[in-house]
């Protein structure tokens, strides 16, 4: 075919196949009652995570080649020059600024504007955008405006479901995968229960696709996996880890909060006598930050490009070291 895009049967067939698959998905969503219902049920998120998990499995196994990630990697990577932000100082500055605003504003005007916003949400009458702007001109905060609407509508909570079997379906025949599953089974026999890990997202980091991929892959290996809700504080994550009696907490971080939030998590665990819980961290973490995290008590750090089976083995080894 000289020009495959010039109306050839091959391209027409591929285009039609794509359109047919897309239409099948649209019909499935319509049968659920529309996209809002699909999002509420967690279905939409699961479809994204299914694709992402399968893609990650293909990358980890080498079936899909990404130059510099899973093939032709440099023996030594140059350190990245990153902008370092003191998150604690920024937070303290923002809190102080909020305190000044609240002290200087007309509290009665703010309360009236927020009450009008809640009333409009209840009645369905009025322009919510206009009322929100009015509240903010009175110096209401974004959080206060959100709270005014939450009184009527509640707050969306992202689904903590995870797909299962997808990662394993791609790598099941790989020798390393079978060996890792055997190690997990051996641990369960020795300890009387399977290794248990809490996958956590801390602070305002809402990027949970990678965390869900990790969760499903670890579950396919035989780990018991708990998935924490988004936007937890370190103290909340520590409390959930202790209540769930996990061996490890895996923190997924993609928003540059690792040097602030992870030490707070470890401190919260220690304060509650849970020194035996292993903390591992993965995500977008510059290599120059690794030593600082280790110094705070992190057992393993997994940067971009780490194959999941390796992360699972290192995590299991760290757990073994704690329970020995």
Coordinates of C-alpha atoms in Angstrom, one line a residue:
X1 CA 0.0 0.0 0.0
X2 CA 1.7 3.2 -1.2
X3 CA -0.4 5.5 1.0
X4 CA -2.2 3.6 3.8
X5 CA -4.2 6.7 4.7
X6 CA -5.7 7.1 1.2
X7 CA -8.9 5.2 1.8
X8 CA -7.4 1.7 2.0
X9 CA -9.4 -1.2 3.3
X10 CA -6.9 -1.7 6.0
X11 CA -7.2 1.8 7.5
X12 CA -11.0 1.8 7.0
X13 CA -11.3 -1.5 8.9
X14 CA -9.0 -0.3 11.8
X15 CA -11.0 3.0 12.0
X16 CA -14.3 1.1 12.1
X17 CA -13.1 -1.3 14.8
X18 CA -12.1 1.7 16.9
X19 CA -15.4 3.4 16.4
X20 CA -17.3 0.1 17.2
X21 CA -15.4 -0.4 20.5
X22 CA -15.9 3.2 21.4
X23 CA -19.7 2.9 20.7
X24 CA -19.9 -0.2 22.8
X25 CA -18.4 1.7 25.8
X26 CA -20.8 4.6 25.2
X27 CA -23.8 2.2 25.2
X28 CA -22.5 0.5 28.4
X29 CA -22.3 3.9 30.1
X30 CA -25.8 4.8 28.9
X31 CA -27.1 1.6 30.4
X32 CA -25.7 2.6 33.8
X33 CA -27.7 5.9 33.6
X34 CA -25.0 8.1 32.2
X35 CA -21.5 9.2 32.9
X36 CA -22.3 10.7 36.3
X37 CA -23.6 7.3 37.5
X38 CA -20.6 5.6 36.0
X39 CA -18.2 7.9 37.9
X40 CA -20.2 7.5 41.2
X41 CA -20.1 3.7 41.0
X42 CA -16.3 3.7 40.4
X43 CA -16.7 2.0 37.0
X44 CA -15.0 4.8 35.0
X45 CA -12.0 4.9 37.4
X46 CA -11.6 1.1 37.2
X47 CA -11.5 1.1 33.4
X48 CA -8.6 3.7 33.5
X49 CA -6.8 1.6 36.1
X50 CA -7.3 -1.6 34.2
X51 CA -5.6 -0.1 31.1
X52 CA -2.9 1.5 33.3
X53 CA -2.2 -1.8 35.1
X54 CA -1.9 -3.8 31.9
X55 CA 0.4 -1.1 30.4
X56 CA 2.6 -1.2 33.5
X57 CA 2.8 -4.9 33.4
X58 CA 3.9 -4.8 29.7
X59 CA 6.6 -2.3 30.6
X60 CA 7.9 -4.2 33.7
X61 CA 8.0 -7.4 31.7
X62 CA 9.8 -5.8 28.8
X63 CA 7.0 -6.5 26.3
X64 CA 6.7 -2.8 25.7
X65 CA 10.1 -1.1 25.4
X66 CA 10.6 2.4 26.8
X67 CA 14.2 3.5 26.0
X68 CA 15.9 4.7 29.1
X69 CA 13.3 3.2 31.4
X70 CA 13.3 -0.6 30.9
X71 CA 15.9 -0.9 28.2
X72 CA 19.2 0.9 27.3
X73 CA 19.3 2.6 30.7
X74 CA 22.4 4.7 31.6
X75 CA 24.9 3.2 34.0
X76 CA 24.8 6.4 35.9
X77 CA 22.0 8.9 35.8
X78 CA 22.9 12.6 36.2
X79 CA 21.3 14.3 39.2
X80 CA 18.2 16.4 38.4
X81 CA 18.4 20.1 39.2
X82 CA 15.1 20.6 41.0
X83 CA 13.6 23.6 42.7
X84 CA 13.6 22.8 46.5
X85 CA 10.6 24.2 48.4
X86 CA 10.3 24.3 52.2
X87 CA 6.8 22.9 52.5
X88 CA 6.6 23.5 56.2
X89 CA 7.5 27.2 55.8
X90 CA 5.0 27.6 52.9
X91 CA 2.2 26.0 55.0
X92 CA 3.0 28.2 58.1
X93 CA 3.0 31.3 55.8
X94 CA -0.4 30.3 54.3
X95 CA -1.9 29.6 57.7
X96 CA -0.7 33.0 59.0
X97 CA -2.2 34.8 56.0
X98 CA -5.5 33.1 56.5
X99 CA -5.5 34.1 60.2
X100 CA -4.9 37.7 59.2
X101 CA -7.7 37.7 56.6
X102 CA -10.2 36.2 59.1
X103 CA -9.2 38.7 61.7
X104 CA -9.7 41.7 59.4
X105 CA -12.9 40.7 57.5
X106 CA -16.5 41.5 58.3
X107 CA -17.6 38.2 59.9
X108 CA -21.3 39.0 59.6
X109 CA -21.0 39.7 55.9
X110 CA -19.1 36.4 55.4
X111 CA -21.7 34.4 57.3
X112 CA -24.6 36.0 55.4
X113 CA -22.9 35.3 52.0
X114 CA -22.3 31.6 53.0
X115 CA -25.8 31.2 54.3
X116 CA -27.2 32.5 50.9
X117 CA -25.0 30.0 49.1
X118 CA -26.3 27.1 51.2
X119 CA -29.9 28.3 50.8
X120 CA -29.5 28.4 47.0
X121 CA -28.1 24.9 47.0
X122 CA -31.1 23.7 49.0
X123 CA -33.7 25.4 46.9
X124 CA -32.2 25.1 43.5
X125 CA -32.9 28.8 43.0
X126 CA -30.2 31.4 42.3
X127 CA -26.9 31.5 40.5
X128 CA -24.3 29.5 42.5
X129 CA -21.3 31.0 40.7
X130 CA -22.5 34.5 41.4
X131 CA -23.1 33.7 45.1
X132 CA -19.7 32.1 45.4
X133 CA -18.0 35.2 43.9
X134 CA -20.0 37.4 46.3
X135 CA -18.8 35.2 49.3
X136 CA -15.2 35.4 48.2
X137 CA -15.4 39.2 47.7
X138 CA -16.5 39.2 51.4
X139 CA -13.2 37.3 52.0
X140 CA -14.7 33.8 52.5
X141 CA -12.1 31.1 51.8
X142 CA -12.4 28.4 49.2
X143 CA -12.8 25.9 52.0
X144 CA -15.7 27.8 53.6
X145 CA -17.5 28.1 50.2
X146 CA -17.0 24.3 49.7
X147 CA -18.3 23.6 53.2
X148 CA -21.4 25.7 52.5
X149 CA -22.3 23.6 49.5
X150 CA -21.3 20.3 51.2
X151 CA -24.0 20.9 53.8
X152 CA -26.5 20.2 51.1
X153 CA -24.8 17.9 48.6
X154 CA -22.2 16.1 50.6
X155 CA -18.6 15.5 49.4
X156 CA -17.5 13.1 46.6
X157 CA -15.2 10.3 47.9
X158 CA -13.1 8.7 45.3
X159 CA -13.5 4.9 45.0
X160 CA -10.8 2.8 46.7
X161 CA -11.6 -0.3 44.5
X162 CA -8.9 -1.9 42.6
X163 CA -8.9 -4.2 39.6
X164 CA -7.6 -7.7 40.1
X165 CA -5.8 -10.3 37.9
X166 CA -4.9 -7.7 35.2
X167 CA -1.2 -7.4 36.0
X168 CA -0.8 -11.1 36.5
X169 CA -2.5 -11.9 33.2
X170 CA 0.4 -10.2 31.4
X171 CA 3.3 -11.5 33.4
X172 CA 2.0 -14.9 34.6
X173 CA 4.5 -16.8 32.5
X174 CA 7.5 -14.8 33.6
X175 CA 9.9 -16.8 35.8
X176 CA 10.6 -14.0 38.2
X177 CA 6.9 -13.5 38.8
X178 CA 6.4 -17.1 39.8
X179 CA 9.4 -17.0 42.1
X180 CA 8.1 -13.9 43.8
X181 CA 4.6 -15.4 44.4
X182 CA 6.4 -18.4 46.0
X183 CA 8.3 -16.1 48.3
X184 CA 5.0 -14.5 49.4
X185 CA 3.4 -17.9 50.0
X186 CA 6.4 -19.0 52.0
X187 CA 6.1 -15.9 54.2
X188 CA 2.4 -16.7 54.8
X189 CA 3.3 -20.2 55.9
X190 CA 6.0 -19.0 58.2
X191 CA 4.0 -16.1 59.8
X192 CA 0.5 -17.6 59.7
X193 CA -0.8 -14.8 57.5
X194 CA 0.0 -13.0 54.3
X195 CA 2.1 -9.9 54.2
X196 CA -0.2 -6.9 54.5
X197 CA 0.4 -3.5 53.1
X198 CA -1.5 -0.2 53.3
X199 CA -1.1 1.9 50.1
X200 CA -1.4 5.5 51.1
X201 CA -1.7 9.0 49.5
X202 CA -0.8 11.8 51.8
X203 CA -1.7 15.5 51.7
X204 CA -3.1 17.1 48.6
X205 CA -1.6 14.6 46.2
X206 CA -4.7 13.3 44.2
X207 CA -2.7 11.3 41.6
X208 CA -3.7 7.8 42.6
X209 CA -3.4 5.9 39.3
X210 CA 0.1 4.6 40.2
X211 CA -1.0 3.7 43.7
X212 CA -3.8 1.6 42.3
X213 CA -1.5 -0.1 39.8
X214 CA 0.8 -1.0 42.8
X215 CA -2.2 -2.2 44.8
X216 CA -3.5 -4.6 42.2
X217 CA 0.0 -6.0 41.3
X218 CA 0.9 -6.6 45.0
X219 CA -2.6 -8.3 45.5
X220 CA -1.9 -10.5 42.4
X221 CA 1.3 -11.6 44.1
X222 CA -0.5 -12.6 47.2
X223 CA -0.2 -9.6 49.5
X224 CA -3.2 -8.5 51.5
X225 CA -3.6 -4.9 50.3
X226 CA -5.6 -2.1 51.9
X227 CA -6.0 1.2 50.0
X228 CA -6.3 4.3 52.0
X229 CA -8.6 7.2 51.0
X230 CA -7.2 10.2 49.2
X231 CA -6.0 13.3 51.0
X232 CA -5.1 11.7 54.3
X233 CA -3.0 13.4 56.9
X234 CA 0.1 11.4 58.1
X235 CA -1.6 10.9 61.4
X236 CA -4.7 9.4 59.8
X237 CA -2.6 7.0 57.7
X238 CA -0.7 5.9 60.8
X239 CA -3.9 5.3 62.7
X240 CA -5.4 3.2 59.8
X241 CA -2.1 1.2 59.4
X242 CA -2.2 0.3 63.1
X243 CA -5.9 -0.5 63.2
X244 CA -5.5 -2.7 60.1
X245 CA -2.5 -4.4 61.6
X246 CA -0.4 -4.1 58.5
X247 CA 3.2 -5.0 58.1
X248 CA 4.0 -2.1 55.8
X249 CA 2.8 1.3 54.6
X250 CA 3.6 2.1 51.0
X251 CA 3.4 5.9 50.3
X252 CA 2.8 6.9 46.7
X253 CA 4.0 10.5 46.2
X254 CA 3.8 12.5 43.0
X255 CA 3.4 16.1 44.4
X256 CA 6.8 16.7 46.0
X257 CA 5.6 16.3 49.6
X258 CA 7.7 13.3 50.5
X259 CA 10.3 15.2 52.6
X260 CA 7.6 16.7 54.7
X261 CA 4.8 14.1 54.9
X262 CA 6.7 10.9 55.1
X263 CA 8.8 11.9 58.2
X264 CA 5.5 13.0 59.8
X265 CA 4.0 9.6 59.1
X266 CA 7.0 7.8 60.6
X267 CA 6.8 10.0 63.7
X268 CA 3.1 9.3 64.1
X269 CA 3.7 5.6 63.9
X270 CA 6.5 5.8 66.5
X271 CA 4.4 7.9 68.8
X272 CA 1.8 5.2 68.8
X273 CA 4.3 2.4 69.4
X274 CA 4.2 1.0 65.9
X275 CA 7.9 1.0 65.1
X276 CA 7.6 -2.5 63.6
X277 CA 5.6 -1.2 60.7
X278 CA 7.8 -0.8 57.6
X279 CA 7.5 2.4 55.5
X280 CA 8.4 2.3 51.8
X281 CA 8.0 5.2 49.4
X282 CA 7.6 5.3 45.6
X283 CA 6.9 7.9 43.0
X284 CA 8.6 10.9 41.5
X285 CA 11.5 11.3 44.0
X286 CA 14.8 12.9 43.0
X287 CA 17.8 10.6 43.8
X288 CA 19.3 13.3 46.0
X289 CA 16.4 12.9 48.4
X290 CA 16.8 9.2 49.0
X291 CA 19.4 9.5 51.8
X292 CA 17.2 12.0 53.7
X293 CA 14.3 9.6 53.6
X294 CA 16.4 6.7 54.7
X295 CA 17.7 8.9 57.5
X296 CA 14.1 9.4 58.8
X297 CA 13.6 5.6 58.8
X298 CA 12.2 4.8 55.3
X299 CA 13.2 1.2 54.4
X300 CA 12.9 1.4 50.6
X301 CA 12.6 4.2 48.0
X302 CA 11.3 3.3 44.6
X303 CA 11.9 5.9 41.9
X304 CA 10.4 6.1 38.4
X305 CA 11.1 3.0 36.3
X306 CA 11.2 0.6 39.2
X307 CA 9.6 -2.7 38.1
X308 CA 6.8 -3.7 40.5
X309 CA 8.2 -7.3 41.2
X310 CA 11.4 -5.7 42.4
X311 CA 9.5 -3.3 44.6
X312 CA 7.5 -6.2 46.0
X313 CA 10.6 -8.2 46.7
X314 CA 12.4 -5.3 48.5
X315 CA 9.3 -4.6 50.5
X316 CA 8.9 -8.2 51.5
X317 CA 12.6 -8.4 52.5
X318 CA 12.1 -5.3 54.6
X319 CA 9.1 -6.8 56.3
X320 CA 11.0 -10.0 57.0
X321 CA 13.8 -8.1 58.6
X322 CA 11.3 -6.5 61.0
X323 CA 9.5 -9.7 62.0
X324 CA 12.6 -11.7 62.3

